[in-house]
Coordinates of C-alpha atoms in Angstrom, one line a residue:
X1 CA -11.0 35.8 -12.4
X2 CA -11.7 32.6 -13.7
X3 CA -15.2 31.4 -12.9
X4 CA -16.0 28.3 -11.1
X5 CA -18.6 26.9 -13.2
X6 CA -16.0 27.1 -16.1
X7 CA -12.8 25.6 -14.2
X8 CA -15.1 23.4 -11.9
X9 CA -17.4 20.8 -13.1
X10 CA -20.0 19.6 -10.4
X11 CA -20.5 15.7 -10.7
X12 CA -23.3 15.4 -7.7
X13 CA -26.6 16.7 -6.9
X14 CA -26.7 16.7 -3.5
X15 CA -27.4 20.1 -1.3
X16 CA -24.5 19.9 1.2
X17 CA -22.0 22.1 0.3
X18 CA -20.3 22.4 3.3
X19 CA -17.8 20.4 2.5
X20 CA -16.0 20.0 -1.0
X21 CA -14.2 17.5 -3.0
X22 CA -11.8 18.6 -5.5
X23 CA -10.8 15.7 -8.3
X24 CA -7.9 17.0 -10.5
X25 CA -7.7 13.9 -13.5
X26 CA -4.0 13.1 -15.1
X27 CA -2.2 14.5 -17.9
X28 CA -4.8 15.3 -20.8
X29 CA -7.8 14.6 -19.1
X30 CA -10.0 16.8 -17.8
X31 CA -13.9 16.6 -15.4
X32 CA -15.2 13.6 -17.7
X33 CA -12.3 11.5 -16.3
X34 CA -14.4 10.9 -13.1
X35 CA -18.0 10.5 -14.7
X36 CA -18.0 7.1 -13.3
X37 CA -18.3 9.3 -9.7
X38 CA -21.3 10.9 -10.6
X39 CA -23.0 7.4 -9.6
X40 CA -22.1 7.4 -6.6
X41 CA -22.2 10.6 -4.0
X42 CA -19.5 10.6 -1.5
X43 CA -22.6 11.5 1.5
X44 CA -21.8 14.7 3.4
X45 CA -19.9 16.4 0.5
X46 CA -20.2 17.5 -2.8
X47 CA -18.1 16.4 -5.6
X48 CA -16.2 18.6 -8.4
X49 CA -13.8 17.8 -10.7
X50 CA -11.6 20.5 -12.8
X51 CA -11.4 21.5 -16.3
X52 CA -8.0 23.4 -16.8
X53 CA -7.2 25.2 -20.1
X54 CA -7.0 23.7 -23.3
X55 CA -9.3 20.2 -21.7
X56 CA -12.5 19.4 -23.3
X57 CA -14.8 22.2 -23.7
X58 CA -11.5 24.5 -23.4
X59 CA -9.5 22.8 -25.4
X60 CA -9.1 25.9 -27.8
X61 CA -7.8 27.9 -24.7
X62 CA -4.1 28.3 -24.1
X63 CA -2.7 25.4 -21.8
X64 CA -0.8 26.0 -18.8
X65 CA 2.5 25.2 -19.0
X66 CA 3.5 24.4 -15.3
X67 CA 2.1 23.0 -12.2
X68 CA 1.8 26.0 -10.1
X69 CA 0.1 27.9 -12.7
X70 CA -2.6 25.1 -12.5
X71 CA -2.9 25.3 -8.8
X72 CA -3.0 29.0 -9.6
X73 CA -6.2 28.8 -12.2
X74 CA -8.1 27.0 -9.9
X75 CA -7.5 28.8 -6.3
X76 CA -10.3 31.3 -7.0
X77 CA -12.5 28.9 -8.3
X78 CA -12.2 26.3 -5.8
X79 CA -12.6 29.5 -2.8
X80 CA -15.9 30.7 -4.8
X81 CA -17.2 27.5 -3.2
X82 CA -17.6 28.8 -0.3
X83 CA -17.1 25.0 1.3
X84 CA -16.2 25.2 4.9
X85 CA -13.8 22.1 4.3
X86 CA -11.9 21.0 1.3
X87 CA -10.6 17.5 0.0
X88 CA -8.2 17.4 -2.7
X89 CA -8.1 14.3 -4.6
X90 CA -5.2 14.6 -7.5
X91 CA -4.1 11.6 -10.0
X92 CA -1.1 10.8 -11.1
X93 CA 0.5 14.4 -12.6
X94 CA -3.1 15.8 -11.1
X95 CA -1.5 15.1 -8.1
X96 CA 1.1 17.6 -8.4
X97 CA -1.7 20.2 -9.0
X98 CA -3.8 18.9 -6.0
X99 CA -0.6 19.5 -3.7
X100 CA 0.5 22.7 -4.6
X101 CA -3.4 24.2 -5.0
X102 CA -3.8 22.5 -1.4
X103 CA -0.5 24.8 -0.5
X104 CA -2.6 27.8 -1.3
X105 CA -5.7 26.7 0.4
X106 CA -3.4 26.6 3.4
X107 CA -3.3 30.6 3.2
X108 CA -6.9 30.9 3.9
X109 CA -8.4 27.6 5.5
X110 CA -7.2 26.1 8.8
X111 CA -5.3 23.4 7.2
X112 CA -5.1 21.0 10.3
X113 CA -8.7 21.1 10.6
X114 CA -10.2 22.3 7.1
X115 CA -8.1 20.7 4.8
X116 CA -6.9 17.2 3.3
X117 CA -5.0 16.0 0.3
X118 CA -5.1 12.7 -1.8
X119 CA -2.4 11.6 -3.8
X120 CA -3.1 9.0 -6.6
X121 CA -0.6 7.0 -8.5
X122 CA 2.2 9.4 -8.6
X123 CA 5.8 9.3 -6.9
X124 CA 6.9 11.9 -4.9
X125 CA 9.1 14.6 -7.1
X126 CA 12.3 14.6 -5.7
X127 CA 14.1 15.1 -8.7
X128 CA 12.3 16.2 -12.4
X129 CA 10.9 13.1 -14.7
X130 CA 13.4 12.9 -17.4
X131 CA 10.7 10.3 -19.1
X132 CA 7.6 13.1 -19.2
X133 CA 10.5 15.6 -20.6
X134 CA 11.4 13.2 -23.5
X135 CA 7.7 12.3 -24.2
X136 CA 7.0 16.1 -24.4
X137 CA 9.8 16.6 -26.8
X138 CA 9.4 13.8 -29.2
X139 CA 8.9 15.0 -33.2
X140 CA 5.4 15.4 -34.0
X141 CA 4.6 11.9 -36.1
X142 CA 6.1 9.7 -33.0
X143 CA 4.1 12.3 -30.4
X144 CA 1.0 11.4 -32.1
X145 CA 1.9 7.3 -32.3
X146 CA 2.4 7.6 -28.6
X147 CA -0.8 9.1 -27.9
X148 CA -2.9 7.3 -30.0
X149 CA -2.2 4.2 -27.4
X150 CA -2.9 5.9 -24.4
X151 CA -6.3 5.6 -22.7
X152 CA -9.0 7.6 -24.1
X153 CA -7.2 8.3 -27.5
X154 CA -7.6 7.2 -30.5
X155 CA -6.0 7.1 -34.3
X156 CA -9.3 8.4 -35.6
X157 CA -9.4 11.3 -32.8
X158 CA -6.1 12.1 -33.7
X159 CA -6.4 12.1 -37.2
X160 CA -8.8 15.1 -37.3
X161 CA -6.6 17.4 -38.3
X162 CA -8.9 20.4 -37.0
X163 CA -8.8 19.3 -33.2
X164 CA -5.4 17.1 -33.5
X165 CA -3.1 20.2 -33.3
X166 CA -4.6 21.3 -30.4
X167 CA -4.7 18.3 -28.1
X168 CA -0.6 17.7 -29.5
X169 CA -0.1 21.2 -28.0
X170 CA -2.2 20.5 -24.6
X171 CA -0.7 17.2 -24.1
X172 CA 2.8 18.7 -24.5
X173 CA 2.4 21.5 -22.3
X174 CA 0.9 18.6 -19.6
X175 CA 3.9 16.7 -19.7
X176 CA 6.2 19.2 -20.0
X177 CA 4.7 20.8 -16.9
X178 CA 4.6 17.6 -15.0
X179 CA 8.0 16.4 -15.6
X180 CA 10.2 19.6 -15.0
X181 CA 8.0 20.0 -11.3
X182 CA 9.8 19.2 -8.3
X183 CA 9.0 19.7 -4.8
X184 CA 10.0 23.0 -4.2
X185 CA 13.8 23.4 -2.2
X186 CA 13.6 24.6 1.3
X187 CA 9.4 24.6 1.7
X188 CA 8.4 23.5 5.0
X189 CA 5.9 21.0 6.2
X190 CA 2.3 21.5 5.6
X191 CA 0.0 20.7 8.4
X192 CA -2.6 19.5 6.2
X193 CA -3.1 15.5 6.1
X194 CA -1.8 13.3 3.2
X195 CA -3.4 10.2 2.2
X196 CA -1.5 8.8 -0.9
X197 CA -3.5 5.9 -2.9
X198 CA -2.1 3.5 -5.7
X199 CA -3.1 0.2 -7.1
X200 CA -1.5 -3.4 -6.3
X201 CA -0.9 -3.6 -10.2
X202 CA 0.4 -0.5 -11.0
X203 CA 3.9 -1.1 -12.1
X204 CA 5.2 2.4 -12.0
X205 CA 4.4 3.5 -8.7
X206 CA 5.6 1.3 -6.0
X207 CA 3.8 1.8 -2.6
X208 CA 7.8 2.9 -1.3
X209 CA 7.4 5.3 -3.7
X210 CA 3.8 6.6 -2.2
X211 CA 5.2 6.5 0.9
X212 CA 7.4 9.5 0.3
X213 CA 4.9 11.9 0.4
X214 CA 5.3 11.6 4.4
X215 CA 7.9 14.3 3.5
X216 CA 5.5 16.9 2.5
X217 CA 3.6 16.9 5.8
X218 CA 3.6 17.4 10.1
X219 CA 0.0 15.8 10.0
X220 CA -1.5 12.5 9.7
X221 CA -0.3 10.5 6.7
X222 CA -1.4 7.0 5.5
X223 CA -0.7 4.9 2.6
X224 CA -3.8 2.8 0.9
X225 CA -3.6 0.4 -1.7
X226 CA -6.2 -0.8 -4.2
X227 CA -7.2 -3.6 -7.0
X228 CA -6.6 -2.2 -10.6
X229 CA -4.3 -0.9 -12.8
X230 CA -2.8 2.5 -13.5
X231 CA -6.1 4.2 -13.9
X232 CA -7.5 2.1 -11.2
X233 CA -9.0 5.6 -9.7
X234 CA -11.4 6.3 -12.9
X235 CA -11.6 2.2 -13.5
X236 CA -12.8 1.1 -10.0
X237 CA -13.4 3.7 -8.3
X238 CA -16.3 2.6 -5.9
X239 CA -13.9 1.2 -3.4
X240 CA -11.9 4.4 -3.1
X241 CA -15.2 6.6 -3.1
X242 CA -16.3 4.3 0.0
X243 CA -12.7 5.2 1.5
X244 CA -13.1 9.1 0.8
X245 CA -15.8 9.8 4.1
X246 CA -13.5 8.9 6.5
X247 CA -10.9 11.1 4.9
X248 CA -12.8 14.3 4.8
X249 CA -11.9 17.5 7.0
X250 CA -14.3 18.2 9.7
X251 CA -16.2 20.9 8.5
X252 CA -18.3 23.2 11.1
X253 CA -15.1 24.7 12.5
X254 CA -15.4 28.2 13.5
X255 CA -11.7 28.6 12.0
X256 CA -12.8 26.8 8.8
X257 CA -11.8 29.8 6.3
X258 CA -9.3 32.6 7.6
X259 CA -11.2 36.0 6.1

């Protein structure tokens, strides 16, 4: 078993742990995607973010190469908290993880009560993303071009031969993992609530889109928009941080975990 402190980076200092937020960043980016959080303490909770395989300090580790194996790396983990509740806040293909890990949570939490999910910036995955497919499979010289003008990248970065082969082969196995994912045929309703978030100037997730998450839950769903771009969660984050209270689970609950 994986351990927590290796999958699970703490951004708060606070003492509460009864209740838990789980941040799961986008493609390629792992805990230092939220550092801006660490500012500011969601009160009543404490605040983790995950580091999957081959991410940052792991980036020599083998990356996963679909979604449910990186809900699977971080069930343990996340249960080793020992939190009586537990939010799950995924962006954009991190939202995919956050669903399906918040699937398994469902197995040993009370997921009407215990549990909640937050979607960021990502469409619901009726059908697999033929444009994360053809990114993963472009040739090597136009992969790297690609990357080099995505946030947090950089020509220099990439250029390091000794780390560039291994963030090529991370990245790959992200988007190759996030665009063959859909929701799985035939799986019923969770009970858990669904809160999907995007940004008013993000132009590849239209709120319709957000709002066909509705079909992955029985329990209470909402749609909530906010200023920024694409990354708007990492960007300007304060306003969704002063959101997040009123979407944490009760915690308390004598049904809170299962075992």
């Amino acid at each position: 078993m994986v351990r927590k402190e290796k999958s699970l980076v703490r951004l708060d200092r606070q003492s509460d742990d009864s209740i838990a937020v789980i941040c799961i960043a986008h493609a390629g980016a792992g805990a230092s995607a939220f550092n801006s959080w660490r500012s500011q303490p969601v009160a009543g909770a404490s605040i983790w973010a995950a580091r999957l395989p081959g991410r940052e300090s792991r980036i020599t580790e083998e990356p996963l190469t679909t979604i449910e194996a990186m809900a699977d790396s971080l069930y343990d983990p996340v249960c080793a908290l020992r939190a009586e509740s537990i939010l799950v806040v995924g962006h954009c293909s991190g939202a995919l993880v956050a669903y399906e890990l918040t699937c398994r949570l469902a197995e040993a939490y009370d997921a009407e009560h215990n549990l909640g999910l937050v979607v960021s910036s990502q469409h619901f995955p009726v059908t697999a993303d033929s444009d994360a497919l053809e990114f993963a499979g472009l040739p090597l010289p136009q992969f790297k071009k690609e990357l080099s003008g995505m946030d947090g990248m950089s020509e220099s970065y990439l250029g390091d031969e000794s780390i560039a082969e291994l963030v090529v082969s991370s990245m790959r196995a992200d988007f190759q993992a996030a665009g063959s994912y859909v929701f799985p045929s035939g799986r019923p309703r969770q009970r858990f609530p669904i809160t999907a978030v995007g940004s008013d100037g993000d132009d590849a997730i239209a709120p319709g889109r957000l709002a066909e998450w509705q079909r992955a839950t029985s329990g209470r769903f909402d749609v909530r928009t906010f200023p920024g771009g694409h990354f708007y969660l990492y960007e300007q984050g304060s306003a969704v941080r002063r959101a997040l209270p009123e979407l944490l689970p009760s915690a308390g609950s004598s049904q809170a975990r299962k075992d």
